[in-house]
Coordinates of C-alpha atoms and ligand atoms in Angstrom, one line a residue:
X8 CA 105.2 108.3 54.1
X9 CA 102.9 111.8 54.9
X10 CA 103.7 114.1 51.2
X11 CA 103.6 116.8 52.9
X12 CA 106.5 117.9 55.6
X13 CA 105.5 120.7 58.9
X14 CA 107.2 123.0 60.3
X15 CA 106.7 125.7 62.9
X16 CA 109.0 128.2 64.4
X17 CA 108.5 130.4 66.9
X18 CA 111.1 134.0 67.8
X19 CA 109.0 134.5 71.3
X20 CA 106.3 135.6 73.2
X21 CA 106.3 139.6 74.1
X22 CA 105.4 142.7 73.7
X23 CA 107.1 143.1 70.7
X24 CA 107.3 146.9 69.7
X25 CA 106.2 148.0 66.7
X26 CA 109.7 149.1 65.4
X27 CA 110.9 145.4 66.1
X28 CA 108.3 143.3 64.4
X29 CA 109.5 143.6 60.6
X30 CA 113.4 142.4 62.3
X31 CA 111.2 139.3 63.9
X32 CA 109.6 138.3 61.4
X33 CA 111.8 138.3 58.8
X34 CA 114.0 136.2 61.1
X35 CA 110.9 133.7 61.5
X36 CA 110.6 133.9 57.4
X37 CA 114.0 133.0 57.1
X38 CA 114.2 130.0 59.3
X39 CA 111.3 128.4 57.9
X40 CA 111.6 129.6 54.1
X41 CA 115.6 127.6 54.5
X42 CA 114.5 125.2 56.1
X43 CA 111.2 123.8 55.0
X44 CA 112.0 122.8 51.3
X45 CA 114.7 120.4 52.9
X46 CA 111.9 118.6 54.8
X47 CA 110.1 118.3 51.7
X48 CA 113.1 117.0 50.3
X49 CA 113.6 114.3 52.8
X50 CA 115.5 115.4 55.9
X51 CA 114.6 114.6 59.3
X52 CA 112.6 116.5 61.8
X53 CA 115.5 116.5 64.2
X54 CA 118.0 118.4 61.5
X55 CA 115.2 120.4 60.5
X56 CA 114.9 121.3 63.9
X57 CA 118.3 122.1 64.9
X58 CA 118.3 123.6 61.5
X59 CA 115.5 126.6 62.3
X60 CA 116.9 127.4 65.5
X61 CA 120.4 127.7 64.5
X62 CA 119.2 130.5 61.6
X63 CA 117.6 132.0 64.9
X64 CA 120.4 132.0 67.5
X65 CA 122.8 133.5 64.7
X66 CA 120.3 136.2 64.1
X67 CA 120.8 139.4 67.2
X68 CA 116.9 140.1 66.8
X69 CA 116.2 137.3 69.1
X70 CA 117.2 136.2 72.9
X71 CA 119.2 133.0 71.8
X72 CA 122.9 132.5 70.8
X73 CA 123.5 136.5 69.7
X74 CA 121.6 139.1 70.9
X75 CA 120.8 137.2 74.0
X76 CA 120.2 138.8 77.4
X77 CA 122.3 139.4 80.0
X78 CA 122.4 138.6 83.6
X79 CA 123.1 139.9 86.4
X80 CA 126.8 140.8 86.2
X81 CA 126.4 141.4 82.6
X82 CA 127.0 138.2 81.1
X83 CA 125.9 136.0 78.6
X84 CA 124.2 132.4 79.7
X85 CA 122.8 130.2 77.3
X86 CA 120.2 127.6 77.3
X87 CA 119.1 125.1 75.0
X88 CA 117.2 121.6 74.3
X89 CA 116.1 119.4 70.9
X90 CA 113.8 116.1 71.6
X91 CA 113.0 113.4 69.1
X92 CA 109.3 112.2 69.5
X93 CA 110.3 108.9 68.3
X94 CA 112.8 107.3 70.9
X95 CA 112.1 110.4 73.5
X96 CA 115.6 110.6 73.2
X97 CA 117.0 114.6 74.3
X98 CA 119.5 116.6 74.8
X99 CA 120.2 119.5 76.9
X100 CA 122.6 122.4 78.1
X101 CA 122.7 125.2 80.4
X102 CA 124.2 128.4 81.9
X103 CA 126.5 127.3 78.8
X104 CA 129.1 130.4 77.9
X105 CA 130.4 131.6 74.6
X106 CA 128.9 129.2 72.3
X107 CA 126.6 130.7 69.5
X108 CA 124.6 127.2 68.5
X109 CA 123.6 126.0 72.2
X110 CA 121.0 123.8 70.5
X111 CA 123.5 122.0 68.8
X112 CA 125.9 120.9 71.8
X113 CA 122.3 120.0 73.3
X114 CA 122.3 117.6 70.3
X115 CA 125.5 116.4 70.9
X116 CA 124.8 115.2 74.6
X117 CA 121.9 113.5 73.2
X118 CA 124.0 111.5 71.1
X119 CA 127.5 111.6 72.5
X120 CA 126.8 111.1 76.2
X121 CA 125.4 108.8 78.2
X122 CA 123.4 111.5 79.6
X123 CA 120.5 114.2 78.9
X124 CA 122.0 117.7 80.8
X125 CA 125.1 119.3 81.1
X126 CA 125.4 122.7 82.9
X127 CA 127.7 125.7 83.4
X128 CA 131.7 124.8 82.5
X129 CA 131.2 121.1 82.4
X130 CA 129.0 121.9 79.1
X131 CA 131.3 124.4 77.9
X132 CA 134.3 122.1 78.5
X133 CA 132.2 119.0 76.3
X134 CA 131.2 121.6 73.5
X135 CA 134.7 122.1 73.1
X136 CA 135.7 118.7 73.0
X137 CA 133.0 118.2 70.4
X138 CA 134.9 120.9 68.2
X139 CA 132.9 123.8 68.9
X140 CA 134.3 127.0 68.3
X141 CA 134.6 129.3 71.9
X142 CA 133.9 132.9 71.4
X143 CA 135.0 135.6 73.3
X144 CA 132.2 136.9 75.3
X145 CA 131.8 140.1 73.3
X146 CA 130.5 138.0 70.8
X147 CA 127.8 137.4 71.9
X148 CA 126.7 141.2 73.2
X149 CA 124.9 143.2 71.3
X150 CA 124.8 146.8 72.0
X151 CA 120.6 146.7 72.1
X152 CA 121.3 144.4 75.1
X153 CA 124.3 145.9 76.8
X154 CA 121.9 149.3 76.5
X155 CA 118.9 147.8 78.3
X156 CA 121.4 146.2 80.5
X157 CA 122.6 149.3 81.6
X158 CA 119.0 150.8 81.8
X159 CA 118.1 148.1 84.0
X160 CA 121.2 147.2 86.1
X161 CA 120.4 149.4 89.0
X162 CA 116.5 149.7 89.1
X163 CA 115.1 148.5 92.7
X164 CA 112.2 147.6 91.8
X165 CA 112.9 145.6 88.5
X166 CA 111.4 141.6 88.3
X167 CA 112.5 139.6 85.6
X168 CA 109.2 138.8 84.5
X169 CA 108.8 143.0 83.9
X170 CA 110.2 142.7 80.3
X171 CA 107.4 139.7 79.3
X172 CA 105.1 142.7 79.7
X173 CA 107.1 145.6 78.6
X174 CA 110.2 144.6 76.5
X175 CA 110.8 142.7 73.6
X176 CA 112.4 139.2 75.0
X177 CA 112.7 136.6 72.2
X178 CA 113.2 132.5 73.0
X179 CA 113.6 130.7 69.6
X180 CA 111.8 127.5 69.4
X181 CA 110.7 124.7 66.2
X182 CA 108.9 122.3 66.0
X183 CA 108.8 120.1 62.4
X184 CA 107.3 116.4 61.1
X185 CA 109.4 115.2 58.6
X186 CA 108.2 113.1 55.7
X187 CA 108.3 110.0 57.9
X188 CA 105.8 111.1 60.3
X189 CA 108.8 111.6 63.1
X190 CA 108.5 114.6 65.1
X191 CA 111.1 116.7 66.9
X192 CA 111.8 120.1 68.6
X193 CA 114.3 122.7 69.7
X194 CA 113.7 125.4 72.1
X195 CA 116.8 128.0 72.6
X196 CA 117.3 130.9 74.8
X197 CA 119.6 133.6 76.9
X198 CA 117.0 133.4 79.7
X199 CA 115.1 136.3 81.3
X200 CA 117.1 139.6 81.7
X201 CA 119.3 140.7 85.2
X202 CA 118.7 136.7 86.3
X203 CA 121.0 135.5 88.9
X204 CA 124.0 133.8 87.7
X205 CA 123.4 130.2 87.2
X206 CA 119.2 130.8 87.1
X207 CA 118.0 128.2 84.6
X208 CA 114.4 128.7 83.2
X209 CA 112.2 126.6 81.2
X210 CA 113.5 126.3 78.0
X211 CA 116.5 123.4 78.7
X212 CA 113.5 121.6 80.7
X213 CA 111.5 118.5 79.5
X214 CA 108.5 119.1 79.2
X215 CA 108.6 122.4 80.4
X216 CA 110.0 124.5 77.5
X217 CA 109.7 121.6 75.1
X218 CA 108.7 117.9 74.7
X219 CA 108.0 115.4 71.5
X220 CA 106.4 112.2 71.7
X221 CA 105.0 111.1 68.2
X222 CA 102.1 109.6 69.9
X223 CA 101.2 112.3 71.3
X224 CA 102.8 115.6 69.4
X225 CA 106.2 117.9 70.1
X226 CA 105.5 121.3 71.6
X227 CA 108.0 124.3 72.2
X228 CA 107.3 127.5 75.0
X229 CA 108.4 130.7 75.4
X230 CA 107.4 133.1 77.9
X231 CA 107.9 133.7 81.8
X232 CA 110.1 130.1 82.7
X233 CA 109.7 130.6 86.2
X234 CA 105.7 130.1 85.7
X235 CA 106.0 128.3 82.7
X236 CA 108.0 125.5 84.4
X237 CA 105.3 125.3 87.7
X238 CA 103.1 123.7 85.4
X239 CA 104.8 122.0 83.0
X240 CA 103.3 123.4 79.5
X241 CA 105.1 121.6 76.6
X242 CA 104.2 118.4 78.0
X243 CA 101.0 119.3 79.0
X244 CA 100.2 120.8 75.7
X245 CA 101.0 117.5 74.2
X246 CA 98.7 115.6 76.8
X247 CA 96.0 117.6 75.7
X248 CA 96.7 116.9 72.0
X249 CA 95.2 113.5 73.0
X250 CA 91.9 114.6 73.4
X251 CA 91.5 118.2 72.3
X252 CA 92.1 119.8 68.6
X253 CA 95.5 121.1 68.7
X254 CA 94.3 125.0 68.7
X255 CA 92.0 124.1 71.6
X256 CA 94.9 122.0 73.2
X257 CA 97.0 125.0 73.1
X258 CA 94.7 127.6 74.1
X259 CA 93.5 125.5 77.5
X260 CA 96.9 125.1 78.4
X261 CA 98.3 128.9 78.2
X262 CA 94.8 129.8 80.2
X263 CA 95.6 127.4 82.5
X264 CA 98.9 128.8 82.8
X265 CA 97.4 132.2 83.4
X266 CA 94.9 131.4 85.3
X267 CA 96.8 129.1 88.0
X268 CA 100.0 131.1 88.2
X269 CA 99.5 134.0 86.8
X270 CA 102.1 133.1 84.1
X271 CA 102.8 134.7 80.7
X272 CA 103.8 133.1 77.4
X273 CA 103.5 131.2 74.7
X274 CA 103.3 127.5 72.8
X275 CA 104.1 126.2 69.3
X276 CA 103.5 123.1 67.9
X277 CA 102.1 120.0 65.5
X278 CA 99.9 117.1 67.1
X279 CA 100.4 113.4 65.8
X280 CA 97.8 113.7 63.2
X281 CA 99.8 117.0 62.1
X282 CA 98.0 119.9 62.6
X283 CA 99.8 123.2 63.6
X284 CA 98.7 124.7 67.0
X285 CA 99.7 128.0 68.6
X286 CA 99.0 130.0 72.1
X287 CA 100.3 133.2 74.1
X288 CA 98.5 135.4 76.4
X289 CA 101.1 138.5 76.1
X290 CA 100.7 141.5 74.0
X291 CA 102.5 139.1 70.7
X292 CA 104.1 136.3 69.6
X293 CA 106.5 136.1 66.5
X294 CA 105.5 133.0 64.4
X295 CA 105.2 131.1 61.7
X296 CA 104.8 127.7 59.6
X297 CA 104.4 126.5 56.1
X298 CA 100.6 125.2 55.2
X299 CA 100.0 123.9 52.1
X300 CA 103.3 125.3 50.5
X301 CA 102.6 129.1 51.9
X302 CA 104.4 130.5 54.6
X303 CA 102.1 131.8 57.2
X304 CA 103.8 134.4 59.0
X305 CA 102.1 136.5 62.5
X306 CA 103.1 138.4 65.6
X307 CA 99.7 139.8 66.6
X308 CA 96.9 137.7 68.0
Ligands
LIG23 N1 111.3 131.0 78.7 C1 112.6 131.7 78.7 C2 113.1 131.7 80.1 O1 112.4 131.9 81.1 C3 112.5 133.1 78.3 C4 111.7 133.4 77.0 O2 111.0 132.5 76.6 O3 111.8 134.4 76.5 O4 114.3 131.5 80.3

């Protein structure tokens, strides 16, 4: 038994405005200061987990569940993954519609299915077998989005990875060791802004936008998927958890990620021994976890 439970959560890697960084991180705050003391209390890293980042999909500050960006025909397109370090066991969805709490039918593949990844309506249709409520798609709109939707719709010469420099863009991801020692994560997002219907980034990706292996550590990204995913960060994170102290692991990994593709984002997450690491190379990153009973909470670097 460790005494003392971790936690980590993470409300994405951007340039954050000024105006928006009290909304992030009280979002942040509020995952982790719910959350936590039921860690401490016992529960697992996987419910702590799914736990965090369904505070964070519910709240429309962040790119996940509500409040999440839309694509290119204005819709709403949801992606989501949770990992347990200790069987490798995971769960995962995609281009999934009209569901606030992706994470959680992620879950429920994991321990429902035979498989790891649904997509599109075949993971709507199994989220609604597994009793989850469908929203209509307004739901999920927020008019912050549907107002930079409509700012970006027709611009020619608009790339997806634009906002990662210039917009606020907010993945959710956590990362927790529970009392056992087990670790798990979550990483949930709406994706990059204007994609193309059925584009799927990093986040739903093993080892891409997250991974957990106890031996090793459990690591969620944010950031630019389509260079996030060319190199594989959460996993490679955890690699170098092996060898490296988990700051340094973190921070080789998002300069390698810069450096060989030119990518942009950022890492959370806890090596085996426990430590808390983060990473990003854009302007912020919305974080936070609880160290010796204190919640720690930054955006800046
Ligand atoms: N990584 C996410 C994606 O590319 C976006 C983000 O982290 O903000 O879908």
């Amino acid at each position: 038994m460790h005494n003392q439970a971790r936690l980590i959560v993470h409300g994405g890697a951007w340039s954050i405005p000024d105006e928006y960084v009290d909304a992030h991180l009280n979002g942040v705050g509020k995952a982790l200061s719910e959350v936590f003391p039921k860690l401490q209390k016992g529960m697992s890293a996987m419910d702590g987990v799914e736990q965090a980042v369904n505070i964070l999909e519910a709240d429309p500050t962040f790119d996940a569940g509500r409040g999440a960006f839309l694509n290119e025909i204005g819709e709403v397109e949801l992606d989501a993954i949770i990992m347990d370090g200790q069987t490798l066991a995971f769960g995962a969805v995609a281009a999934l519609q009209n569901i606030l709490h992706p994470v959680s039918v992620a879950r429920k593949v994991m321990e429902k299915t035979e498989h790891t990844f649904l997509v599109g309506a075949g993971a709507l249709s199994f989220a609604l077998k597994m009793g989850f409520e469908e929203l209509a798609p307004q739901a999920l709109l927020t008019e912050r989005e549907l107002a930079f939707f409509d700012n970006i719709k027709n611009q020619k010469d608009f790339k997806t990875h634009h906002p990662f420099e210039f917009q606020p863009r907010d993945t959710v991801g956590a990362v927790a060791m529970d009392l056992q020692g087990n670790l798990a994560v979550a990483t949930s997002t709406g994706g990059t802004a204007r994609k193309l219907r059925g584009r799927v980034g990093d986040s739903p990706i093993a080892g891409a936008g997250a991974y957990a292996d106890n031996e090793l550590g459990a690591v969620s990204a944010t950031g630019w998927g389509e260079s996030i995913m060319k190199v594989i960060l959460s996993k490679r994170v955890c690699d170098d958890f092996l060898h490296k102290e988990a700051m340094d692991a973190a921070k080789s990994s998002i300069k390698y990620l810069e450096e060989r593709v030119k990518g942009l984002g950022g890492v959370i997450g806890i090596n085996a021994k426990g430590d808390y690491a983060y990473a990003f190379n854009t302007k912020r990153m919305a974080r936070g976890y609880v160290q010796n009973g204190e919640l720690v909470l930054a955006i800046d670097h």
